[in-house]
Amino acid sequence: MAFIGWLIRFLILPVTQTWDHETQRFIRISYKTLFEKDRNERGLPIERGAEVFLTVLDKDLNIIKETFLDHYQKIPPPHFFIDNKIWLYENIEDELGFVRISLD
């Protein structure tokens, strides 16, 4: 069953996007999972992080700007967009916290 979950996770394009009504643009977070060379006891690749990208698109889905988030190196959790910032949920010592990414 773990393999099916792993397969579904990697067959679906890892992208989430949010529509900003105020600026009339899409904010998209995408990532590429990075793996160790070794495999776990089930023969599946071992995750070691992610390359995360932030893309801003206009209402016609034309790319306005795209950037690599070099200080955020893990698979992005659920998030929301408010006040021109992306708020990513973060577990900090079993308490709810947030990583905030400001957009210029």
PDB file of C-alpha atoms in Angstrom:
ATOM      1  CA  MET A   1       0.000   0.000   0.000  1.00  0.00           C
ATOM      2  CA  ALA A   2       2.900   2.371   0.711  1.00  0.00           C
ATOM      3  CA  PHE A   3       4.120   1.883  -2.856  1.00  0.00           C
ATOM      4  CA  ILE A   4       0.729   2.896  -4.284  1.00  0.00           C
ATOM      5  CA  GLY A   5       0.765   6.095  -2.196  1.00  0.00           C
ATOM      6  CA  TRP A   6       4.312   6.797  -3.347  1.00  0.00           C
ATOM      7  CA  LEU A   7       3.401   6.128  -6.985  1.00  0.00           C
ATOM      8  CA  ILE A   8       0.337   8.401  -6.880  1.00  0.00           C
ATOM      9  CA  ARG A   9       2.358  11.168  -5.242  1.00  0.00           C
ATOM     10  CA  PHE A  10       4.973  11.140  -7.995  1.00  0.00           C
ATOM     11  CA  LEU A  11       2.681  10.650 -10.963  1.00  0.00           C
ATOM     12  CA  ILE A  12       0.653  13.758 -10.102  1.00  0.00           C
ATOM     13  CA  LEU A  13       2.409  17.016 -10.921  1.00  0.00           C
ATOM     14  CA  PRO A  14       3.496  18.504  -7.567  1.00  0.00           C
ATOM     15  CA  VAL A  15       2.052  21.998  -8.019  1.00  0.00           C
ATOM     16  CA  THR A  16      -0.304  24.107  -5.960  1.00  0.00           C
ATOM     17  CA  GLN A  17      -1.569  27.496  -7.023  1.00  0.00           C
ATOM     18  CA  THR A  18      -3.693  30.256  -5.572  1.00  0.00           C
ATOM     19  CA  TRP A  19      -5.641  33.039  -7.274  1.00  0.00           C
ATOM     20  CA  ASP A  20      -5.044  36.549  -5.867  1.00  0.00           C
ATOM     21  CA  HIS A  21      -8.224  38.558  -6.508  1.00  0.00           C
ATOM     22  CA  GLU A  22      -6.579  41.866  -5.620  1.00  0.00           C
ATOM     23  CA  THR A  23      -3.704  41.716  -8.111  1.00  0.00           C
ATOM     24  CA  GLN A  24      -5.477  39.432 -10.629  1.00  0.00           C
ATOM     25  CA  ARG A  25      -2.667  36.871 -10.728  1.00  0.00           C
ATOM     26  CA  PHE A  26      -1.943  33.276  -9.844  1.00  0.00           C
ATOM     27  CA  ILE A  27       0.695  32.396  -7.266  1.00  0.00           C
ATOM     28  CA  ARG A  28       2.081  28.901  -7.813  1.00  0.00           C
ATOM     29  CA  ILE A  29       4.416  26.792  -5.700  1.00  0.00           C
ATOM     30  CA  SER A  30       5.997  23.809  -7.417  1.00  0.00           C
ATOM     31  CA  TYR A  31       8.780  21.479  -6.408  1.00  0.00           C
ATOM     32  CA  LYS A  32      11.050  18.690  -7.517  1.00  0.00           C
ATOM     33  CA  THR A  33      11.702  15.982  -4.932  1.00  0.00           C
ATOM     34  CA  LEU A  34      15.353  15.080  -4.328  1.00  0.00           C
ATOM     35  CA  PHE A  35      16.330  11.513  -3.411  1.00  0.00           C
ATOM     36  CA  GLU A  36      19.256   9.711  -1.812  1.00  0.00           C
ATOM     37  CA  LYS A  37      21.154   7.180  -3.919  1.00  0.00           C
ATOM     38  CA  ASP A  38      20.179   4.440  -1.445  1.00  0.00           C
ATOM     39  CA  ARG A  39      16.729   2.894  -1.082  1.00  0.00           C
ATOM     40  CA  ASN A  40      14.780   1.984   2.040  1.00  0.00           C
ATOM     41  CA  GLU A  41      13.998  -1.565   3.217  1.00  0.00           C
ATOM     42  CA  ARG A  42      11.034  -1.716   0.805  1.00  0.00           C
ATOM     43  CA  GLY A  43      13.163  -0.731  -2.155  1.00  0.00           C
ATOM     44  CA  LEU A  44      11.680   2.770  -2.473  1.00  0.00           C
ATOM     45  CA  PRO A  45      13.807   5.886  -2.936  1.00  0.00           C
ATOM     46  CA  ILE A  46      14.620   7.845   0.236  1.00  0.00           C
ATOM     47  CA  GLU A  47      13.617  11.515   0.105  1.00  0.00           C
ATOM     48  CA  ARG A  48      16.277  14.022   1.115  1.00  0.00           C
ATOM     49  CA  GLY A  49      14.497  17.304   0.373  1.00  0.00           C
ATOM     50  CA  ALA A  50      13.121  19.307  -2.495  1.00  0.00           C
ATOM     51  CA  GLU A  51      13.888  22.124  -4.895  1.00  0.00           C
ATOM     52  CA  VAL A  52      11.024  24.589  -4.468  1.00  0.00           C
ATOM     53  CA  PHE A  53       9.978  27.208  -7.027  1.00  0.00           C
ATOM     54  CA  LEU A  54       7.632  30.172  -6.767  1.00  0.00           C
ATOM     55  CA  THR A  55       5.937  31.357  -9.956  1.00  0.00           C
ATOM     56  CA  VAL A  56       3.671  34.359 -10.511  1.00  0.00           C
ATOM     57  CA  LEU A  57       1.327  34.192 -13.509  1.00  0.00           C
ATOM     58  CA  ASP A  58      -1.139  36.689 -14.959  1.00  0.00           C
ATOM     59  CA  LYS A  59      -4.827  35.879 -15.470  1.00  0.00           C
ATOM     60  CA  ASP A  60      -4.017  34.376 -18.909  1.00  0.00           C
ATOM     61  CA  LEU A  61      -1.405  32.083 -17.307  1.00  0.00           C
ATOM     62  CA  ASN A  62       1.588  33.929 -18.755  1.00  0.00           C
ATOM     63  CA  ILE A  63       4.608  33.767 -16.454  1.00  0.00           C
ATOM     64  CA  ILE A  64       5.362  37.144 -14.895  1.00  0.00           C
ATOM     65  CA  LYS A  65       8.179  35.961 -12.650  1.00  0.00           C
ATOM     66  CA  GLU A  66       9.664  32.707 -11.409  1.00  0.00           C
ATOM     67  CA  THR A  67      12.224  32.155  -8.677  1.00  0.00           C
ATOM     68  CA  PHE A  68      13.977  29.301  -6.905  1.00  0.00           C
ATOM     69  CA  LEU A  69      13.451  29.321  -3.118  1.00  0.00           C
ATOM     70  CA  ASP A  70      16.942  28.272  -2.091  1.00  0.00           C
ATOM     71  CA  HIS A  71      16.277  28.680   1.658  1.00  0.00           C
ATOM     72  CA  TYR A  72      13.222  26.390   1.633  1.00  0.00           C
ATOM     73  CA  GLN A  73      14.363  22.858   0.844  1.00  0.00           C
ATOM     74  CA  LYS A  74      11.489  20.578   1.729  1.00  0.00           C
ATOM     75  CA  ILE A  75       8.187  19.596   0.156  1.00  0.00           C
ATOM     76  CA  PRO A  76       5.823  22.539   0.681  1.00  0.00           C
ATOM     77  CA  PRO A  77       2.958  21.902   3.109  1.00  0.00           C
ATOM     78  CA  PRO A  78      -0.575  23.232   2.655  1.00  0.00           C
ATOM     79  CA  HIS A  79      -0.653  27.011   2.531  1.00  0.00           C
ATOM     80  CA  PHE A  80      -2.792  30.072   1.950  1.00  0.00           C
ATOM     81  CA  PHE A  81      -2.279  33.518   0.459  1.00  0.00           C
ATOM     82  CA  ILE A  82      -3.206  36.776   2.211  1.00  0.00           C
ATOM     83  CA  ASP A  83      -1.836  40.344   2.297  1.00  0.00           C
ATOM     84  CA  ASN A  84       0.607  39.649  -0.549  1.00  0.00           C
ATOM     85  CA  LYS A  85       2.247  36.821   1.446  1.00  0.00           C
ATOM     86  CA  ILE A  86       2.195  33.050   1.188  1.00  0.00           C
ATOM     87  CA  TRP A  87       1.704  31.419   4.576  1.00  0.00           C
ATOM     88  CA  LEU A  88       2.934  27.809   4.773  1.00  0.00           C
ATOM     89  CA  TYR A  89       1.890  25.670   7.743  1.00  0.00           C
ATOM     90  CA  GLU A  90       4.863  24.521   9.835  1.00  0.00           C
ATOM     91  CA  ASN A  91       5.036  22.197  12.857  1.00  0.00           C
ATOM     92  CA  ILE A  92       7.369  23.820  15.398  1.00  0.00           C
ATOM     93  CA  GLU A  93       7.820  21.636  18.485  1.00  0.00           C
ATOM     94  CA  ASP A  94       4.248  20.301  18.109  1.00  0.00           C
ATOM     95  CA  GLU A  95       2.821  23.822  17.815  1.00  0.00           C
ATOM     96  CA  LEU A  96       1.288  25.380  14.710  1.00  0.00           C
ATOM     97  CA  GLY A  97       3.628  27.893  13.119  1.00  0.00           C
ATOM     98  CA  PHE A  98       4.005  29.504   9.706  1.00  0.00           C
ATOM     99  CA  VAL A  99       6.672  30.199   7.139  1.00  0.00           C
ATOM    100  CA  ARG A 100       5.833  33.473   5.403  1.00  0.00           C
ATOM    101  CA  ILE A 101       7.021  34.320   1.901  1.00  0.00           C
ATOM    102  CA  SER A 102       6.508  37.935   0.857  1.00  0.00           C
ATOM    103  CA  LEU A 103       5.869  38.823  -2.775  1.00  0.00           C
ATOM    104  CA  ASP A 104       7.174  42.045  -4.286  1.00  0.00           C
TER     105      ASP A 104
END
